[in-house]
mmCIF file of C-alpha atoms and ligand atoms in Angstrom:
data_model
loop_
_atom_site.group_PDB
_atom_site.id
_atom_site.type_symbol
_atom_site.label_atom_id
_atom_site.label_comp_id
_atom_site.label_asym_id
_atom_site.label_seq_id
_atom_site.Cartn_x
_atom_site.Cartn_y
_atom_site.Cartn_z
ATOM 1 C CA UNK A 13 -71.032 161.369 250.000
ATOM 2 C CA UNK A 14 -72.449 159.101 247.226
ATOM 3 C CA UNK A 15 -69.755 157.098 245.303
ATOM 4 C CA UNK A 16 -70.382 158.350 241.753
ATOM 5 C CA UNK A 17 -67.525 156.321 240.113
ATOM 6 C CA UNK A 18 -68.143 155.663 236.512
ATOM 7 C CA UNK A 19 -66.885 152.929 233.941
ATOM 8 C CA UNK A 20 -63.753 154.973 233.226
ATOM 9 C CA UNK A 21 -62.885 154.872 237.019
ATOM 10 C CA UNK A 22 -63.407 158.540 237.673
ATOM 11 C CA UNK A 23 -65.491 159.744 240.652
ATOM 12 C CA UNK A 24 -66.275 163.386 240.488
ATOM 13 C CA UNK A 25 -66.914 163.214 244.365
ATOM 14 C CA UNK A 26 -63.600 161.814 245.181
ATOM 15 C CA UNK A 27 -61.886 164.206 242.897
ATOM 16 C CA UNK A 28 -63.667 167.209 244.370
ATOM 17 C CA UNK A 29 -62.606 165.825 247.948
ATOM 18 C CA UNK A 30 -59.017 164.851 247.391
ATOM 19 C CA UNK A 31 -57.840 166.944 244.629
ATOM 20 C CA UNK A 32 -59.645 170.379 244.482
ATOM 21 C CA UNK A 33 -56.257 172.105 244.002
ATOM 22 C CA UNK A 34 -56.406 171.095 240.288
ATOM 23 C CA UNK A 35 -59.052 173.822 239.757
ATOM 24 C CA UNK A 36 -57.935 176.365 242.397
ATOM 25 C CA UNK A 37 -57.552 180.002 241.333
ATOM 26 C CA UNK A 38 -53.715 179.981 242.376
ATOM 27 C CA UNK A 39 -53.212 176.870 240.127
ATOM 28 C CA UNK A 40 -55.273 177.916 237.080
ATOM 29 C CA UNK A 41 -54.170 181.588 237.051
ATOM 30 C CA UNK A 42 -51.174 181.076 234.704
ATOM 31 C CA UNK A 43 -53.124 179.083 232.084
ATOM 32 C CA UNK A 44 -55.993 181.356 232.129
ATOM 33 C CA UNK A 45 -53.744 184.252 231.574
ATOM 34 C CA UNK A 46 -52.407 182.510 228.481
ATOM 35 C CA UNK A 47 -55.786 182.004 227.156
ATOM 36 C CA UNK A 48 -56.957 185.593 227.804
ATOM 37 C CA UNK A 49 -60.572 184.885 227.350
ATOM 38 C CA UNK A 50 -62.703 187.893 226.096
ATOM 39 C CA UNK A 51 -66.493 188.646 226.350
ATOM 40 C CA UNK A 52 -68.283 187.404 223.376
ATOM 41 C CA UNK A 53 -65.898 184.543 222.430
ATOM 42 C CA UNK A 54 -66.767 180.894 221.934
ATOM 43 C CA UNK A 55 -64.513 178.574 223.845
ATOM 44 C CA UNK A 56 -64.370 174.822 224.154
ATOM 45 C CA UNK A 57 -62.843 173.148 227.255
ATOM 46 C CA UNK A 58 -61.152 169.765 226.575
ATOM 47 C CA UNK A 59 -61.319 167.574 229.640
ATOM 48 C CA UNK A 60 -63.437 170.010 231.594
ATOM 49 C CA UNK A 61 -63.655 167.687 234.611
ATOM 50 C CA UNK A 62 -66.513 168.791 237.038
ATOM 51 C CA UNK A 63 -66.720 172.145 235.389
ATOM 52 C CA UNK A 64 -65.305 174.666 238.081
ATOM 53 C CA UNK A 65 -62.926 176.431 235.647
ATOM 54 C CA UNK A 66 -65.374 176.057 232.540
ATOM 55 C CA UNK A 67 -67.989 177.857 234.549
ATOM 56 C CA UNK A 68 -65.473 180.765 235.279
ATOM 57 C CA UNK A 69 -64.785 180.955 231.612
ATOM 58 C CA UNK A 70 -68.549 181.088 230.909
ATOM 59 C CA UNK A 71 -68.896 184.179 233.266
ATOM 60 C CA UNK A 72 -66.417 186.104 231.135
ATOM 61 C CA UNK A 73 -67.577 185.124 227.706
ATOM 62 C CA UNK A 74 -71.260 185.215 228.186
ATOM 63 C CA UNK A 75 -71.303 188.963 228.854
ATOM 64 C CA UNK A 76 -71.447 189.700 225.170
ATOM 65 C CA UNK A 77 -73.343 186.461 224.056
ATOM 66 C CA UNK A 78 -70.267 184.139 224.002
ATOM 67 C CA UNK A 79 -70.579 180.504 224.728
ATOM 68 C CA UNK A 80 -68.575 177.745 226.593
ATOM 69 C CA UNK A 81 -68.769 174.026 225.887
ATOM 70 C CA UNK A 82 -67.213 171.419 228.026
ATOM 71 C CA UNK A 83 -66.212 168.008 227.027
ATOM 72 C CA UNK A 84 -64.749 165.183 229.192
ATOM 73 C CA UNK A 85 -64.179 161.391 228.897
ATOM 74 C CA UNK A 86 -65.926 160.780 232.332
ATOM 75 C CA UNK A 87 -69.746 160.623 232.652
ATOM 76 C CA UNK A 88 -69.339 161.166 236.283
ATOM 77 C CA UNK A 89 -67.449 164.465 235.739
ATOM 78 C CA UNK A 90 -70.186 165.740 233.039
ATOM 79 C CA UNK A 91 -72.941 164.760 235.475
ATOM 80 C CA UNK A 92 -71.200 166.925 238.079
ATOM 81 C CA UNK A 93 -70.538 169.851 235.760
ATOM 82 C CA UNK A 94 -74.217 169.935 234.525
ATOM 83 C CA UNK A 95 -75.328 169.856 238.172
ATOM 84 C CA UNK A 96 -73.091 172.859 238.897
ATOM 85 C CA UNK A 97 -74.762 174.686 236.129
ATOM 86 C CA UNK A 98 -72.690 174.139 232.980
ATOM 87 C CA UNK A 99 -75.434 173.846 230.255
ATOM 88 C CA UNK A 100 -73.302 172.782 227.386
ATOM 89 C CA UNK A 101 -71.271 169.662 228.760
ATOM 90 C CA UNK A 102 -70.906 166.412 226.846
ATOM 91 C CA UNK A 103 -69.168 163.094 227.260
ATOM 92 C CA UNK A 104 -66.510 162.616 224.570
ATOM 93 C CA UNK A 105 -62.925 161.324 223.858
ATOM 94 C CA UNK A 106 -60.846 164.419 223.060
ATOM 95 C CA UNK A 107 -58.433 162.172 221.012
ATOM 96 C CA UNK A 108 -61.167 161.598 218.510
ATOM 97 C CA UNK A 109 -63.787 164.182 219.134
ATOM 98 C CA UNK A 110 -67.231 163.170 217.613
ATOM 99 C CA UNK A 111 -69.824 165.712 216.280
ATOM 100 C CA UNK A 112 -71.334 167.538 219.358
ATOM 101 C CA UNK A 113 -75.145 168.199 219.602
ATOM 102 C CA UNK A 114 -74.380 171.990 219.246
ATOM 103 C CA UNK A 115 -74.769 172.494 215.452
ATOM 104 C CA UNK A 116 -72.140 171.460 212.950
ATOM 105 C CA UNK A 117 -71.626 175.088 211.794
ATOM 106 C CA UNK A 118 -70.611 176.250 215.402
ATOM 107 C CA UNK A 119 -66.908 177.039 215.481
ATOM 108 C CA UNK A 120 -64.855 178.185 218.368
ATOM 109 C CA UNK A 121 -62.346 181.006 218.835
ATOM 110 C CA UNK A 122 -60.223 179.040 221.231
ATOM 111 C CA UNK A 123 -59.648 175.638 222.784
ATOM 112 C CA UNK A 124 -58.811 175.576 226.503
ATOM 113 C CA UNK A 125 -57.508 172.600 228.475
ATOM 114 C CA UNK A 126 -56.287 172.136 232.049
ATOM 115 C CA UNK A 127 -54.770 168.874 233.599
ATOM 116 C CA UNK A 128 -56.295 166.638 231.076
ATOM 117 C CA UNK A 129 -54.034 166.076 228.033
ATOM 118 C CA UNK A 130 -51.542 163.989 230.040
ATOM 119 C CA UNK A 131 -54.422 161.354 230.039
ATOM 120 C CA UNK A 132 -54.329 161.259 226.246
ATOM 121 C CA UNK A 133 -51.258 158.776 225.739
ATOM 122 C CA UNK A 134 -53.089 156.933 223.122
ATOM 123 C CA UNK A 135 -53.234 159.588 220.534
ATOM 124 C CA UNK A 136 -51.670 163.137 221.607
ATOM 125 C CA UNK A 137 -51.830 164.412 218.058
ATOM 126 C CA UNK A 138 -55.489 163.375 217.904
ATOM 127 C CA UNK A 139 -56.249 165.851 220.532
ATOM 128 C CA UNK A 140 -54.791 168.673 218.295
ATOM 129 C CA UNK A 141 -56.683 167.217 215.276
ATOM 130 C CA UNK A 142 -59.921 167.412 217.256
ATOM 131 C CA UNK A 143 -59.273 171.047 218.152
ATOM 132 C CA UNK A 144 -58.930 171.672 214.319
ATOM 133 C CA UNK A 145 -62.244 170.197 213.848
ATOM 134 C CA UNK A 146 -64.042 172.739 215.955
ATOM 135 C CA UNK A 147 -61.765 175.900 215.772
ATOM 136 C CA UNK A 148 -62.337 178.715 213.401
ATOM 137 C CA UNK A 149 -59.536 179.189 211.052
ATOM 138 C CA UNK A 150 -56.786 180.893 212.897
ATOM 139 C CA UNK A 151 -58.215 180.016 216.181
ATOM 140 C CA UNK A 152 -56.009 179.617 219.337
ATOM 141 C CA UNK A 153 -55.339 176.896 221.814
ATOM 142 C CA UNK A 154 -53.956 177.359 225.391
ATOM 143 C CA UNK A 155 -53.480 174.633 227.842
ATOM 144 C CA UNK A 156 -51.651 173.207 230.886
ATOM 145 C CA UNK A 157 -50.810 169.548 231.384
ATOM 146 C CA UNK A 158 -48.287 167.167 233.188
ATOM 147 C CA UNK A 159 -45.016 167.555 231.399
ATOM 148 C CA UNK A 160 -41.650 165.776 231.409
ATOM 149 C CA UNK A 161 -40.596 164.716 234.919
ATOM 150 C CA UNK A 162 -44.091 165.239 236.248
ATOM 151 C CA UNK A 163 -44.935 163.331 239.581
ATOM 152 C CA UNK A 164 -41.101 162.411 239.793
ATOM 153 C CA UNK A 165 -40.649 159.843 242.598
ATOM 154 C CA UNK A 166 -44.211 158.732 242.882
ATOM 155 C CA UNK A 167 -44.270 157.436 239.281
ATOM 156 C CA UNK A 168 -40.919 155.620 239.602
ATOM 157 C CA UNK A 169 -42.036 154.096 242.865
ATOM 158 C CA UNK A 170 -45.217 152.900 241.360
ATOM 159 C CA UNK A 171 -43.394 151.362 238.337
ATOM 160 C CA UNK A 172 -41.120 149.605 240.567
ATOM 161 C CA UNK A 173 -43.872 148.210 242.869
ATOM 162 C CA UNK A 174 -45.517 146.996 239.793
ATOM 163 C CA UNK A 175 -42.494 145.383 238.211
ATOM 164 C CA UNK A 176 -41.373 143.538 241.340
ATOM 165 C CA UNK A 177 -44.852 141.989 241.290
ATOM 166 C CA UNK A 178 -44.421 140.939 237.707
ATOM 167 C CA UNK A 179 -46.577 143.489 235.966
ATOM 168 C CA UNK A 180 -45.639 145.442 232.736
ATOM 169 C CA UNK A 181 -45.646 148.933 234.403
ATOM 170 C CA UNK A 182 -44.839 150.593 231.036
ATOM 171 C CA UNK A 183 -47.802 149.297 229.350
ATOM 172 C CA UNK A 184 -50.045 150.044 232.282
ATOM 173 C CA UNK A 185 -48.937 153.636 232.863
ATOM 174 C CA UNK A 186 -51.605 155.805 231.154
ATOM 175 C CA UNK A 187 -49.797 159.067 231.219
ATOM 176 C CA UNK A 188 -48.145 161.247 228.623
ATOM 177 C CA UNK A 189 -45.754 163.754 230.010
ATOM 178 C CA UNK A 190 -43.937 165.442 227.055
ATOM 179 C CA UNK A 191 -41.013 167.629 227.107
ATOM 180 C CA UNK A 192 -41.086 171.150 225.560
ATOM 181 C CA UNK A 193 -39.405 169.686 222.369
ATOM 182 C CA UNK A 194 -41.832 166.803 222.229
ATOM 183 C CA UNK A 195 -44.733 169.038 222.428
ATOM 184 C CA UNK A 196 -43.407 171.839 220.254
ATOM 185 C CA UNK A 197 -42.864 169.011 217.525
ATOM 186 C CA UNK A 198 -46.336 167.859 217.620
ATOM 187 C CA UNK A 199 -47.799 171.256 217.633
ATOM 188 C CA UNK A 200 -46.032 172.072 214.416
ATOM 189 C CA UNK A 201 -46.718 168.695 212.915
ATOM 190 C CA UNK A 202 -50.328 169.504 213.301
ATOM 191 C CA UNK A 203 -50.063 173.071 211.872
ATOM 192 C CA UNK A 204 -50.195 174.889 215.140
ATOM 193 C CA UNK A 205 -47.532 177.744 215.521
ATOM 194 C CA UNK A 206 -46.293 177.709 219.138
ATOM 195 C CA UNK A 207 -46.347 181.019 220.823
ATOM 196 C CA UNK A 208 -45.238 179.647 224.212
ATOM 197 C CA UNK A 209 -44.248 176.074 225.479
ATOM 198 C CA UNK A 210 -42.680 176.056 228.855
ATOM 199 C CA UNK A 211 -42.118 173.535 231.783
ATOM 200 C CA UNK A 212 -42.656 174.908 235.231
ATOM 201 C CA UNK A 213 -42.150 172.949 238.556
ATOM 202 C CA UNK A 214 -44.913 173.342 241.089
ATOM 203 C CA UNK A 215 -44.868 171.782 244.539
ATOM 204 C CA UNK A 216 -48.406 170.655 245.355
ATOM 205 C CA UNK A 217 -49.609 169.922 248.827
ATOM 206 C CA UNK A 218 -51.497 166.708 249.184
ATOM 207 C CA UNK A 219 -54.171 167.055 251.939
ATOM 208 C CA UNK A 220 -54.822 163.160 251.821
ATOM 209 C CA UNK A 221 -51.064 162.331 251.429
ATOM 210 C CA UNK A 222 -49.495 160.163 248.612
ATOM 211 C CA UNK A 223 -52.020 157.426 249.396
ATOM 212 C CA UNK A 224 -55.063 159.680 248.978
ATOM 213 C CA UNK A 225 -53.576 161.009 245.705
ATOM 214 C CA UNK A 226 -53.024 157.379 244.604
ATOM 215 C CA UNK A 227 -56.619 156.581 245.594
ATOM 216 C CA UNK A 228 -57.891 159.128 243.183
ATOM 217 C CA UNK A 229 -55.527 158.948 240.333
ATOM 218 C CA UNK A 230 -54.228 155.452 240.256
ATOM 219 C CA UNK A 231 -56.411 153.000 242.020
ATOM 220 C CA UNK A 232 -59.463 153.383 239.643
ATOM 221 C CA UNK A 233 -57.346 153.271 236.575
ATOM 222 C CA UNK A 234 -54.000 151.828 236.591
ATOM 223 C CA UNK A 235 -55.101 149.323 239.462
ATOM 224 C CA UNK A 236 -58.640 148.844 238.575
ATOM 225 C CA UNK A 237 -58.471 145.073 237.997
ATOM 226 C CA UNK A 238 -56.549 144.470 241.281
ATOM 227 C CA UNK A 239 -58.040 143.106 244.388
ATOM 228 C CA UNK A 240 -58.468 145.628 247.213
ATOM 229 C CA UNK A 241 -55.786 143.815 249.198
ATOM 230 C CA UNK A 242 -53.136 143.886 246.470
ATOM 231 C CA UNK A 243 -53.954 147.638 245.447
ATOM 232 C CA UNK A 244 -53.653 148.779 249.084
ATOM 233 C CA UNK A 245 -50.373 146.738 249.449
ATOM 234 C CA UNK A 246 -49.016 148.681 246.399
ATOM 235 C CA UNK A 247 -50.238 151.977 247.347
ATOM 236 C CA UNK A 248 -48.772 151.540 250.891
ATOM 237 C CA UNK A 249 -45.353 150.672 249.452
ATOM 238 C CA UNK A 250 -45.410 153.590 247.068
ATOM 239 C CA UNK A 251 -46.397 156.010 249.916
ATOM 240 C CA UNK A 252 -43.588 154.474 252.091
ATOM 241 C CA UNK A 253 -40.837 154.819 249.371
ATOM 242 C CA UNK A 254 -41.884 158.502 248.746
ATOM 243 C CA UNK A 255 -42.140 159.459 252.354
ATOM 244 C CA UNK A 256 -38.401 160.576 252.590
ATOM 245 C CA UNK A 257 -38.969 162.987 249.613
ATOM 246 C CA UNK A 258 -42.721 163.855 249.959
ATOM 247 C CA UNK A 259 -43.428 164.372 253.749
ATOM 248 C CA UNK A 260 -42.003 167.283 255.795
ATOM 249 C CA UNK A 261 -40.924 167.167 259.376
ATOM 250 C CA UNK A 262 -44.449 168.319 260.531
ATOM 251 C CA UNK A 263 -46.093 165.417 258.733
ATOM 252 C CA UNK A 264 -47.442 167.316 255.714
ATOM 253 C CA UNK A 265 -47.314 165.667 252.341
ATOM 254 C CA UNK A 266 -46.390 167.407 249.086
ATOM 255 C CA UNK A 267 -45.423 166.273 245.603
ATOM 256 C CA UNK A 268 -43.805 167.578 242.497
ATOM 257 C CA UNK A 269 -46.064 168.505 239.678
ATOM 258 C CA UNK A 270 -44.268 169.635 236.497
ATOM 259 C CA UNK A 271 -46.574 171.829 234.492
ATOM 260 C CA UNK A 272 -46.258 171.941 230.716
ATOM 261 C CA UNK A 273 -48.045 175.174 229.474
ATOM 262 C CA UNK A 274 -48.588 175.872 225.863
ATOM 263 C CA UNK A 275 -50.333 178.417 223.597
ATOM 264 C CA UNK A 276 -50.515 178.229 219.905
ATOM 265 C CA UNK A 277 -52.364 179.455 216.871
ATOM 266 C CA UNK A 278 -53.794 177.241 214.048
ATOM 267 C CA UNK A 279 -52.075 178.161 210.682
ATOM 268 C CA UNK A 280 -54.041 176.608 207.876
HETATM 269 C C1 BEZ B 318 -51.402 166.239 236.636
HETATM 270 O O1 BEZ B 318 -52.211 166.965 236.794
HETATM 271 O O2 BEZ B 318 -50.245 166.440 236.106
HETATM 272 C C2 BEZ B 318 -51.782 164.744 237.003
HETATM 273 C C3 BEZ B 318 -52.676 164.398 237.804
HETATM 274 C C4 BEZ B 318 -52.961 163.033 238.016
HETATM 275 C C5 BEZ B 318 -52.292 162.072 237.567
HETATM 276 C C6 BEZ B 318 -51.139 162.468 236.700
HETATM 277 C C7 BEZ B 318 -50.844 163.506 236.446
#
């Protein structure tokens, strides 16, 4: 398998190998149900990754001439999404969405997002402003992301390992895991009327263990400037700290994902 890591640290191949659960039917069913996509609609997927869910949406909407557009910060992901057959896939920062080459007058019925907004710590409200730039008046948004207490245990162990080595773990941590109250507040502040905002714990199996999870989601981002030796040292320490909570008696690894699910309507 070719290493297709891009300058943002993402590798679509590594993501597809170690974290396919992110876009599995079982894990995406609740957020897709909240979105309730209809034939003929135009839907934009914020943080479409390698396009698996986006292509499922396309099957539904294109029946009556609808269209799906995917955007992602990672070139590696967008290249993979296009290779899978997603025609309208663009590299862009959803915290500050630029004009897309789709026609300025094209507006969307809905913005969908899965497992992406927790990477938008720099400007979570910017994501909502970006949605308003491309939605029809009265358009809806539906999404799932990491919420308050997401990755509990692993995140704390990582902070401790970094702090004991003299690093500023808070500044290095790229994640935004809001509570129900936090997210409800920013929805309202950006003129979205919340329909549903909930937190749901989800135990998630890790086929490649905590170490494999860290290799996809931490090594290329938080630890990108570290030597291989120091990064491996930190990742081993984190896995070891988490072993008591995250590995069962048969040796299988799991972790706690806390899903923040939301749906809302843009009230102009
Ligand atoms: C998440 O989907 O919640 C997540 C994935 C990777 C890192 C942090 C959070």
